PDB file of C-alpha atoms and ligand atoms in Angstrom:
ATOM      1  CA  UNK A   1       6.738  14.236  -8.655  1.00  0.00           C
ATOM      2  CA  UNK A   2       6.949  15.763  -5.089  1.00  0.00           C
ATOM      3  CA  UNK A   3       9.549  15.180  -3.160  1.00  0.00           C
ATOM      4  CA  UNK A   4       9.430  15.720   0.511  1.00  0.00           C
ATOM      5  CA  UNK A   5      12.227  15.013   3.301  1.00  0.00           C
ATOM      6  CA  UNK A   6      11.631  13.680   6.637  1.00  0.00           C
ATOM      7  CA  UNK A   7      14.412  13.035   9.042  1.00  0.00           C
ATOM      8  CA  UNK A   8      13.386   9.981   9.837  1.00  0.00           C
ATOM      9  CA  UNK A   9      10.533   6.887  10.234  1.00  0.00           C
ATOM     10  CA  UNK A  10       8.608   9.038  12.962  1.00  0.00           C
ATOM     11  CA  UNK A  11       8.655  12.372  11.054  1.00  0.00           C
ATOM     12  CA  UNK A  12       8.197  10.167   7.357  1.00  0.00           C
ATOM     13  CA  UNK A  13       5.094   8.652   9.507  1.00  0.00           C
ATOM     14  CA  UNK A  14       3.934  11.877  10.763  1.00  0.00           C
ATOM     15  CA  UNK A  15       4.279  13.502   6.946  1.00  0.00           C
ATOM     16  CA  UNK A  16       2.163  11.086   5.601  1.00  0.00           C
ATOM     17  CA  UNK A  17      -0.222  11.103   8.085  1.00  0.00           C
ATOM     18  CA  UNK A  18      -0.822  14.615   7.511  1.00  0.00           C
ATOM     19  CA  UNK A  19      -1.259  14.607   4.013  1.00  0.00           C
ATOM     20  CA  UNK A  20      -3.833  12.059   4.546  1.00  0.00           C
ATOM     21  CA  UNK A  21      -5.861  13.527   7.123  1.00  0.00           C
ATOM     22  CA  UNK A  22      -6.075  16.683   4.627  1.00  0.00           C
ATOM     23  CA  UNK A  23      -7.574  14.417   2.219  1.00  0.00           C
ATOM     24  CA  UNK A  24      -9.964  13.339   4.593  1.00  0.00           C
ATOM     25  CA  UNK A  25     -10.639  16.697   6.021  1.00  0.00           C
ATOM     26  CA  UNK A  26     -11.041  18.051   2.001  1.00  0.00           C
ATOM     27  CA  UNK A  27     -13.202  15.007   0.894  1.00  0.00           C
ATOM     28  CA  UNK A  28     -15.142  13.030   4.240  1.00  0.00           C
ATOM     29  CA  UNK A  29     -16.290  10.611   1.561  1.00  0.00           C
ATOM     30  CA  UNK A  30     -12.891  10.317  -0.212  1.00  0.00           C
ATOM     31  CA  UNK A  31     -11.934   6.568  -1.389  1.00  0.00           C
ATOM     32  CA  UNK A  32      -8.505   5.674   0.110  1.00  0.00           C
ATOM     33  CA  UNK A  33      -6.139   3.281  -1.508  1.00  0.00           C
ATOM     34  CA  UNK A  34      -4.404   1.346   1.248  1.00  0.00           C
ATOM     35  CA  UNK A  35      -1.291  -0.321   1.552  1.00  0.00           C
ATOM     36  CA  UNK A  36       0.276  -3.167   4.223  1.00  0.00           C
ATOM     37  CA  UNK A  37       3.857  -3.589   4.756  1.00  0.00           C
ATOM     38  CA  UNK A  38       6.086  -2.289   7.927  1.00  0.00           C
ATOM     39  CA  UNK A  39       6.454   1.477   6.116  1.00  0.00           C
ATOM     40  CA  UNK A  40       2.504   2.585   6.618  1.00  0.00           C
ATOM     41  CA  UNK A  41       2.265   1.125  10.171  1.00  0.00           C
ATOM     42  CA  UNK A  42       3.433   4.354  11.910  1.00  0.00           C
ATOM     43  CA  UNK A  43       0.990   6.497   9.452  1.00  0.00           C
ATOM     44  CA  UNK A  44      -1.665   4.367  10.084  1.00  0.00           C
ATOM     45  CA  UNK A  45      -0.490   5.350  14.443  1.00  0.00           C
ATOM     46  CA  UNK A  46      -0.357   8.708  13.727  1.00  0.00           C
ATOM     47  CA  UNK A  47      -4.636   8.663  12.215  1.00  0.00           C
ATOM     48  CA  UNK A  48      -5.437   6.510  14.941  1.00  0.00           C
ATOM     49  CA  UNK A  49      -4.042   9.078  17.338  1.00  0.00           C
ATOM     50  CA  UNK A  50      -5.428  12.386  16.120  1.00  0.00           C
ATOM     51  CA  UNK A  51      -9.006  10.422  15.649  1.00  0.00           C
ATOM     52  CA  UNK A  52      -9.222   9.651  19.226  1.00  0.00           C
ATOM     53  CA  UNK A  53      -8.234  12.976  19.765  1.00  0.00           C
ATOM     54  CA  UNK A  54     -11.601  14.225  17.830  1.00  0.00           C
ATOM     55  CA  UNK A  55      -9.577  15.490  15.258  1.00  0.00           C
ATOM     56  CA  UNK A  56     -10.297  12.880  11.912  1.00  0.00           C
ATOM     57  CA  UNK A  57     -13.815  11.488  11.104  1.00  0.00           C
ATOM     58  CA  UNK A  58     -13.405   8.361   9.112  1.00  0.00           C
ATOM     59  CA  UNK A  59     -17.372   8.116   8.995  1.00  0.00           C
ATOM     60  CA  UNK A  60     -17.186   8.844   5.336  1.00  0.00           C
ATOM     61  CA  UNK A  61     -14.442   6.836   3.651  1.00  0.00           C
ATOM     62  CA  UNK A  62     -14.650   3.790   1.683  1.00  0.00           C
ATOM     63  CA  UNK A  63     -11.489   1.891   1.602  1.00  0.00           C
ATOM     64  CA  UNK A  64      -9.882  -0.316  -1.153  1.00  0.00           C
ATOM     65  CA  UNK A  65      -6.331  -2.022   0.062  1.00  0.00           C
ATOM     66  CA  UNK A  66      -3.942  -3.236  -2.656  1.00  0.00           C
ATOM     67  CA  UNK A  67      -3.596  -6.811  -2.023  1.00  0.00           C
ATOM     68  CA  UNK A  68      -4.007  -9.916   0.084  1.00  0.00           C
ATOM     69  CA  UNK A  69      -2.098 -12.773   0.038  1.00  0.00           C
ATOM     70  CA  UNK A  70      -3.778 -15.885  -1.581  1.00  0.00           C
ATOM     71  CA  UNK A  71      -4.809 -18.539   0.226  1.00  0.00           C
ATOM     72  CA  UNK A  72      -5.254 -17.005   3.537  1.00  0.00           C
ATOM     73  CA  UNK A  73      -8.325 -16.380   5.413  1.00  0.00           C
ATOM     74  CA  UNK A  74      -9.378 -13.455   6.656  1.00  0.00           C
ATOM     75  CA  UNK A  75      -8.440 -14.598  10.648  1.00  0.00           C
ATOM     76  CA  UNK A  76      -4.898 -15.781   9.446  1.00  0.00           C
ATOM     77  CA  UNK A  77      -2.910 -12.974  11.420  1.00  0.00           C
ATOM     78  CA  UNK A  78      -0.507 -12.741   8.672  1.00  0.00           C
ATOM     79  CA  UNK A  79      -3.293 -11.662   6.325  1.00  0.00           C
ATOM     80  CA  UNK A  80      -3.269  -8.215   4.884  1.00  0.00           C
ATOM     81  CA  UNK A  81      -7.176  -8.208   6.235  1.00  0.00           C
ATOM     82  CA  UNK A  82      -6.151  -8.964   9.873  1.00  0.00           C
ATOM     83  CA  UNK A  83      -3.545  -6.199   9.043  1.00  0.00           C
ATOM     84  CA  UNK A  84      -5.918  -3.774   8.822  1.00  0.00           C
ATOM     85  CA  UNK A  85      -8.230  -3.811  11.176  1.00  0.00           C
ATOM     86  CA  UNK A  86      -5.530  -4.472  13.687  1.00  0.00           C
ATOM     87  CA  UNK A  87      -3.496  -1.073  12.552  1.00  0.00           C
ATOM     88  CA  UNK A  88      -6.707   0.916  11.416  1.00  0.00           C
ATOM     89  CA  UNK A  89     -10.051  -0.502  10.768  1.00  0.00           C
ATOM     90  CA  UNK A  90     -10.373  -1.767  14.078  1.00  0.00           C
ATOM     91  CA  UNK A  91      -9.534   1.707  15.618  1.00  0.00           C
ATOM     92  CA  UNK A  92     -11.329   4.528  13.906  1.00  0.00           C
ATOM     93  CA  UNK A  93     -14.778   5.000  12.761  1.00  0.00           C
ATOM     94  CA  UNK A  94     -14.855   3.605   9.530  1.00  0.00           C
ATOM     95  CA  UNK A  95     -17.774   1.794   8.112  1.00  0.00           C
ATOM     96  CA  UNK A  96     -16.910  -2.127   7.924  1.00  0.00           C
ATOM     97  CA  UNK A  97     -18.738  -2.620   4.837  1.00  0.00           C
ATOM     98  CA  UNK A  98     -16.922  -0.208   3.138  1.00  0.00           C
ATOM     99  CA  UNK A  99     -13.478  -1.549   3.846  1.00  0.00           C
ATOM    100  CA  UNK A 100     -12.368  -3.448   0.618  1.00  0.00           C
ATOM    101  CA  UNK A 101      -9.376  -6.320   0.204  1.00  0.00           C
ATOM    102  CA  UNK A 102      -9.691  -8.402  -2.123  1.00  0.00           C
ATOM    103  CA  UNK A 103     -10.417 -11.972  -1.185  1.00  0.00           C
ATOM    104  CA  UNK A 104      -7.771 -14.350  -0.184  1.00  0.00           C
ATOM    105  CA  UNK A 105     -10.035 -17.072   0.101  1.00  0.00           C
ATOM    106  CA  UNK A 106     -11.231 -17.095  -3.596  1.00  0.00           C
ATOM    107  CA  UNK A 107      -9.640 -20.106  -4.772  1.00  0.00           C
ATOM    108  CA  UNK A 108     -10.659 -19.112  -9.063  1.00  0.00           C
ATOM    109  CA  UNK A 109      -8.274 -16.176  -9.338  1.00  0.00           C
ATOM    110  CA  UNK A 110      -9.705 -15.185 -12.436  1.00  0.00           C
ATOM    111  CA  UNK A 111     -13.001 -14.463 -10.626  1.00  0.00           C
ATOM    112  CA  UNK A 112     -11.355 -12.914  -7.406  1.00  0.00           C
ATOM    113  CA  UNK A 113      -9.483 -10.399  -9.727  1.00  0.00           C
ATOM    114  CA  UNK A 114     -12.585  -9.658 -11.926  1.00  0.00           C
ATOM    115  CA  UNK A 115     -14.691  -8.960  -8.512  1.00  0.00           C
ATOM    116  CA  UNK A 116     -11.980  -6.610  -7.126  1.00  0.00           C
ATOM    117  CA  UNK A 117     -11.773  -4.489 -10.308  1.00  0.00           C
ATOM    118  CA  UNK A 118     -15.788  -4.419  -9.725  1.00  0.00           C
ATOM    119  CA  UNK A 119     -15.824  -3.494  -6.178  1.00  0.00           C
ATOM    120  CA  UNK A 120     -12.871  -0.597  -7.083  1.00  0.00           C
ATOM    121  CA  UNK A 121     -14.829   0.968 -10.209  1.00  0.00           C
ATOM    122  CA  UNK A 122     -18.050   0.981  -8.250  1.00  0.00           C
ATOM    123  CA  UNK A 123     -16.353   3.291  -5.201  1.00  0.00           C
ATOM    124  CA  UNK A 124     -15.847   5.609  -8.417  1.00  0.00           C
ATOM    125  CA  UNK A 125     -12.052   5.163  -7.997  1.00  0.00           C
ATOM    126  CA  UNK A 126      -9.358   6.168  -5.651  1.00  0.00           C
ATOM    127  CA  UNK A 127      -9.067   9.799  -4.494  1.00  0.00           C
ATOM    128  CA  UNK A 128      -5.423   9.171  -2.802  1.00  0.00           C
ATOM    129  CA  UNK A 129      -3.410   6.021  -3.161  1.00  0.00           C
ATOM    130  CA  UNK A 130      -1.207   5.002  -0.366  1.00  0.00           C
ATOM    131  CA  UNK A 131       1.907   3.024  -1.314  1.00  0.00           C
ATOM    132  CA  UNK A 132       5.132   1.447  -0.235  1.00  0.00           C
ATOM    133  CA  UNK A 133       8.122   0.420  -2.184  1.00  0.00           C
ATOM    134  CA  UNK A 134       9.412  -3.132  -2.106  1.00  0.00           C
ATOM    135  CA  UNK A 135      13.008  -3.790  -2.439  1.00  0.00           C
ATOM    136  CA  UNK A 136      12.923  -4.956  -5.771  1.00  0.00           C
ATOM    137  CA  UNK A 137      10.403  -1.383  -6.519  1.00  0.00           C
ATOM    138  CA  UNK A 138       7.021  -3.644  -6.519  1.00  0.00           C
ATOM    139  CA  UNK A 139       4.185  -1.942  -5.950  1.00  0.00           C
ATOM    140  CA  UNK A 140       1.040  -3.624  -4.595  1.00  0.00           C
ATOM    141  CA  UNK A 141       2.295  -6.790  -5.171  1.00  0.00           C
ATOM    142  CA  UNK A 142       3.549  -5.892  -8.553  1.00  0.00           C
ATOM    143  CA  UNK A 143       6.756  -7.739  -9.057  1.00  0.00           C
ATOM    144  CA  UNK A 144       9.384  -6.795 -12.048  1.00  0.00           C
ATOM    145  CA  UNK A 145       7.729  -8.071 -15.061  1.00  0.00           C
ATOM    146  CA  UNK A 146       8.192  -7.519 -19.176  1.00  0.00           C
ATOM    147  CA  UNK A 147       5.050  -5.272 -19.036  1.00  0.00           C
ATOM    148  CA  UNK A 148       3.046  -3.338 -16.698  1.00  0.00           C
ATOM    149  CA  UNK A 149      -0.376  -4.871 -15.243  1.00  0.00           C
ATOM    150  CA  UNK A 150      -3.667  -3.072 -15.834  1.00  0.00           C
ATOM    151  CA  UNK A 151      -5.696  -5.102 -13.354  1.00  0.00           C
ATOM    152  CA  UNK A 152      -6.319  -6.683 -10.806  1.00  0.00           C
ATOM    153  CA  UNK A 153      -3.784  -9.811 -11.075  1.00  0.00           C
ATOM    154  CA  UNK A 154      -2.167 -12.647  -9.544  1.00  0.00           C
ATOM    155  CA  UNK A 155       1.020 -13.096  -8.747  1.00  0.00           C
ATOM    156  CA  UNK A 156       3.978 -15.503  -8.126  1.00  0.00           C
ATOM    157  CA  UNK A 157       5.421 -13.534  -5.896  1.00  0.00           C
ATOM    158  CA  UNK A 158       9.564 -13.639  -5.912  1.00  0.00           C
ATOM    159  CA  UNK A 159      11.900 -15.416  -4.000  1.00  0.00           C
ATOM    160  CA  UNK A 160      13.289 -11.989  -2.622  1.00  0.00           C
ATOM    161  CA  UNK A 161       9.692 -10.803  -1.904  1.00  0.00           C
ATOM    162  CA  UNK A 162       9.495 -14.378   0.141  1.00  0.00           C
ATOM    163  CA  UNK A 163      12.234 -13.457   1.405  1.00  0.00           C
ATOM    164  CA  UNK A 164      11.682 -10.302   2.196  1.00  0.00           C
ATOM    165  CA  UNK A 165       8.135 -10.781   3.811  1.00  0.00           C
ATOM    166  CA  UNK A 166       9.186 -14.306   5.712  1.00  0.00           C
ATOM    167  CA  UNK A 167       9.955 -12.184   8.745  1.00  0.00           C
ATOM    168  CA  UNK A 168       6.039 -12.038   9.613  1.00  0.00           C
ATOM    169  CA  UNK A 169       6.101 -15.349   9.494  1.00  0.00           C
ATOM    170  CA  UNK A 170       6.647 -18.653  11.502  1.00  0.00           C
ATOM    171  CA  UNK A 171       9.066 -20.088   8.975  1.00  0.00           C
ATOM    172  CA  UNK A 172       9.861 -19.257   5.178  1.00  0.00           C
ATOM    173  CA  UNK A 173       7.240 -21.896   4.157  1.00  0.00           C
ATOM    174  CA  UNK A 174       4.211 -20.999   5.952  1.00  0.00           C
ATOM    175  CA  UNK A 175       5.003 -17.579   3.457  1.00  0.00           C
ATOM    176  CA  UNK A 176       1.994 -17.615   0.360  1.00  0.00           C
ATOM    177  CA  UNK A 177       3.551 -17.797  -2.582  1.00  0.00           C
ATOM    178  CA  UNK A 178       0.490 -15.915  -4.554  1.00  0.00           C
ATOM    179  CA  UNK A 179      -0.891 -13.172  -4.482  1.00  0.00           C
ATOM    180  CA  UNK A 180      -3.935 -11.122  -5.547  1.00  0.00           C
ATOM    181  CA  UNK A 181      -2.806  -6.890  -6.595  1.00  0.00           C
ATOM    182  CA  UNK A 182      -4.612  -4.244  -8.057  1.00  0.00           C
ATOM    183  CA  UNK A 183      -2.827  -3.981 -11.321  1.00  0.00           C
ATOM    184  CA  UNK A 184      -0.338  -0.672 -11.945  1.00  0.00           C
ATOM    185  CA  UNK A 185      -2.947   0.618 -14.116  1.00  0.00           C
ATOM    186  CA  UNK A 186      -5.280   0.833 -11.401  1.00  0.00           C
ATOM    187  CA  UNK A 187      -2.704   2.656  -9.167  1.00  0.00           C
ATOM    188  CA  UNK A 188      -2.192   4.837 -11.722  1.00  0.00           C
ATOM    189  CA  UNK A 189      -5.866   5.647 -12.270  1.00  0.00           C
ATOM    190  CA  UNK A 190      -5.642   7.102  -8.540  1.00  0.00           C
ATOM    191  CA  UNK A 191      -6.287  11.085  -8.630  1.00  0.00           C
ATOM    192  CA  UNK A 192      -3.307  11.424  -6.161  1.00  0.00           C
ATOM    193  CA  UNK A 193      -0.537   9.003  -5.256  1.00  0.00           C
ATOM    194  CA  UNK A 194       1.246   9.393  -1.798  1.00  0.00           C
ATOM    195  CA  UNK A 195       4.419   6.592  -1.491  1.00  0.00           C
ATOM    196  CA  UNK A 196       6.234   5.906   1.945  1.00  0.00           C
ATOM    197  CA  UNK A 197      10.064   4.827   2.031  1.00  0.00           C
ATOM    198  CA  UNK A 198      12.628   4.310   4.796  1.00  0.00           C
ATOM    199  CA  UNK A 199      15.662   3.324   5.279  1.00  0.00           C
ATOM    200  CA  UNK A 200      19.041   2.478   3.820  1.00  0.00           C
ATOM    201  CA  UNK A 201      17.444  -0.321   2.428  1.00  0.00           C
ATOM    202  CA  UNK A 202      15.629   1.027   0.604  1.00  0.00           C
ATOM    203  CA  UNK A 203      18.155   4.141  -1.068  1.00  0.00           C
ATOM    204  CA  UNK A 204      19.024   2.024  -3.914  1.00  0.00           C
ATOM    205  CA  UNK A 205      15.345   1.232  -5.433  1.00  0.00           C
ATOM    206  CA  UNK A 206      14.663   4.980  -4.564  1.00  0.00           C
ATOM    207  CA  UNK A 207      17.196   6.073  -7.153  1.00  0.00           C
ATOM    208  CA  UNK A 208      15.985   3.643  -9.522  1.00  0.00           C
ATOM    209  CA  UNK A 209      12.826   3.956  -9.021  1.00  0.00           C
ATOM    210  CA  UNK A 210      12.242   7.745  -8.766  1.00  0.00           C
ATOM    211  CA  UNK A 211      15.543   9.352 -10.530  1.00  0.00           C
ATOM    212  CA  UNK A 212      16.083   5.704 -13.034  1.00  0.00           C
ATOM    213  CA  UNK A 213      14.645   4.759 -16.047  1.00  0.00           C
ATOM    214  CA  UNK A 214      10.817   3.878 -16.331  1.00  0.00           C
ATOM    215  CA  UNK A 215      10.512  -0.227 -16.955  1.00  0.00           C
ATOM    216  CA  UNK A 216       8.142  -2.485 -16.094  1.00  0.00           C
ATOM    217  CA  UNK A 217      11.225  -4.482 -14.475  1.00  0.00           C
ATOM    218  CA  UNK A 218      11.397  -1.527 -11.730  1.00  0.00           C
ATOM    219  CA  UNK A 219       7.441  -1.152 -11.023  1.00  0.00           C
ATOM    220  CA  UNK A 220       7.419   1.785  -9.511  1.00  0.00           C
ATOM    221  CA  UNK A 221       9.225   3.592 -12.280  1.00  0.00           C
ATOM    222  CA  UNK A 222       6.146   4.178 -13.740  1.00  0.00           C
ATOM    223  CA  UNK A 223       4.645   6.539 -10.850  1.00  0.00           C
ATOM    224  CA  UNK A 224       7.124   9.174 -12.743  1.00  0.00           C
ATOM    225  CA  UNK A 225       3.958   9.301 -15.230  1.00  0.00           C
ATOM    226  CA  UNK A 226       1.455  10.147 -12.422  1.00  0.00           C
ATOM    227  CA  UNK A 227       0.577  13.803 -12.625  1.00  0.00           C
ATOM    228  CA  UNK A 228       0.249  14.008  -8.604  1.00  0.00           C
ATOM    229  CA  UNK A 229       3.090  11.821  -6.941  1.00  0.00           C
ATOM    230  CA  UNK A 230       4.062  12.646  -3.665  1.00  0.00           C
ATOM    231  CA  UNK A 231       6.908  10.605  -2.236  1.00  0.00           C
ATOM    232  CA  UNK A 232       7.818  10.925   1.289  1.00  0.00           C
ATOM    233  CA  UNK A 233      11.319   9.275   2.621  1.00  0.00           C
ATOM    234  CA  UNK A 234      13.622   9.887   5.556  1.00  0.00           C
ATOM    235  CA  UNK A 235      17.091  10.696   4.753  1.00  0.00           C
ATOM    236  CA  UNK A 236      18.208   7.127   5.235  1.00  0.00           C
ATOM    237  CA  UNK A 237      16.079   6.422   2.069  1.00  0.00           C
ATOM    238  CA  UNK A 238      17.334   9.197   0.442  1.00  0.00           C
ATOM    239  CA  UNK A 239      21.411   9.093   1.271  1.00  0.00           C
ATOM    240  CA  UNK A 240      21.629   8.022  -2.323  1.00  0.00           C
ATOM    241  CA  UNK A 241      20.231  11.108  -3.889  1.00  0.00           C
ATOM    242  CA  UNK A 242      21.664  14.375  -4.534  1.00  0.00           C
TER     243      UNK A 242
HETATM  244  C1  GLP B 301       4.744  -6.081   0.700  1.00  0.00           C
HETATM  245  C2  GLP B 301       3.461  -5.358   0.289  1.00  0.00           C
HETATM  246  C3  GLP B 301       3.764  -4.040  -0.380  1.00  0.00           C
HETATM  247  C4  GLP B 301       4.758  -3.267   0.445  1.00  0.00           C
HETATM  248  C5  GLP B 301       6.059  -4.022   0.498  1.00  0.00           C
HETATM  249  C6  GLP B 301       7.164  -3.304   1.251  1.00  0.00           C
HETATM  250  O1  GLP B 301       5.272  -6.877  -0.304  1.00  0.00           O
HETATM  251  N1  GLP B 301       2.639  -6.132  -0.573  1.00  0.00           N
HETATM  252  O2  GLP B 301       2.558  -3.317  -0.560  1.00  0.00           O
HETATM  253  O3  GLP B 301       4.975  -1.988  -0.105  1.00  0.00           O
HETATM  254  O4  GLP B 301       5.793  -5.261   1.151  1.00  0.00           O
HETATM  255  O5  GLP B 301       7.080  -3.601   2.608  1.00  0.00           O
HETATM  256  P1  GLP B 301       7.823  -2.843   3.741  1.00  0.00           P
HETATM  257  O6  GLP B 301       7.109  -1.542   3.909  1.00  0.00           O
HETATM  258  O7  GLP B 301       7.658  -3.728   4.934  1.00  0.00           O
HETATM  259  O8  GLP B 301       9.239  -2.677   3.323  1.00  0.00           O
END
């Protein structure tokens, strides 16, 4: 595992944003693994930036974002879809048919999950995965369990993910309480793995997840398995840490 220390959210952003412009710059028809939350959105500022600048061609990437929240359509603006083309897909050159979610609207789960694991293993898998950590170290939307997902799954999320994500929202109840998440096996199938933390927050799942014991009931323990982890936190994220 990598370790790399930014001061703060701006230079965290700016970190990650490099090493995922190199990817792109390596491999123009790399297959990014995106992720939503409030961590990526600077990233995601930083591409935008330096491709109006002439500096990234997303002409070549195929996309495949974590998860999507079930039940909501694809103009809900609290959907992970509508998240991403307002922060990136909307912004850059990527081709719209190859930017991948999986779908929120898909009342059968069982068939939305087996379609996502198809659309993922036909893009001949992720070349960097892109992940944030949520406060109880899900991944995705990978919530503490007894074992780790392979696939595609849904979820009930928790109350503290509710919780947690009920600022985006009107009221606590208008927050889904399912989800649809590439399963941990998945993420670990990536080739490279870049996570993004801030914040005090966030110092105590750092520990446990990146310095603790690997358990399914911290998901992001696992990543300690990956052979190419690269975590990027600012010091606020980090106070806890040595
Ligand atoms: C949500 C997303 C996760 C994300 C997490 C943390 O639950 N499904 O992918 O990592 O929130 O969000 P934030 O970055 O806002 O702390």
């Amino acid at each position: 595992m990598r370790i790399i220390r930014a001061k703060d959210y701006e230079d965290m952003s700016r970190k990650a944003a490099n090493i995922i412009s190199a990817q792109i710059i390596m491999k123009p028809e790399c297959v990014l693994g995106l992720a939503t939350g409030s961590t990526p959105i600077g990233a995601y500022a930083r591409l935008v930036e330096w491709y109006q600048k002439g500096d990234l061609d997303f002409s070549g990437v195929t996309t495949v974002n974590l998860d999507e929240y079930k039940g909501l359509t694809k103009d809900n603006d609290q959907s992970y879809y509508y998240f991403m083309h307002h922060h990136l897909f909307g912004k850059v050159n990527v081709d719209p048919t190859r930017t991948f979610l999986p779908d929120g609207t898909e009342k059968d789960s069982a068939k939305a999950c087996a379609d996502y694991d198809q659309v993922i293993e036909k893009t001949g898998g992720v070349d960097l995965q892109l992940l944030g950590l949520g406060h109880n170290g899900h991944i995705g939307f990978n919530e503490p369990a007894d074992e780790f997902k392979a696939s595609t799954n849904c979820v009930d999320l928790t109350e503290s993910t509710i919780r947690a994500n009920q600022r985006f929202f009107a009221s606590i109840d208008e927050v889904p309480r399912q989800a649809y998440t590439m399963g941990i096996g998945t993420i670990m199938h990536a080739r490279k793995i870049l996570v993004v933390v801030s914040g005090q927050d966030k110092a105590q799942i750092v520990k446990d997840a990146f310095f603790g014991t690997i358990t399914p009931k911290v998901p992001a323990s696992v990543l300690q398995l990956h052979q190419d982890v690269t975590v990027v936190a600012d010091e606020a994220a980090f106070s806890l840490i040595g």
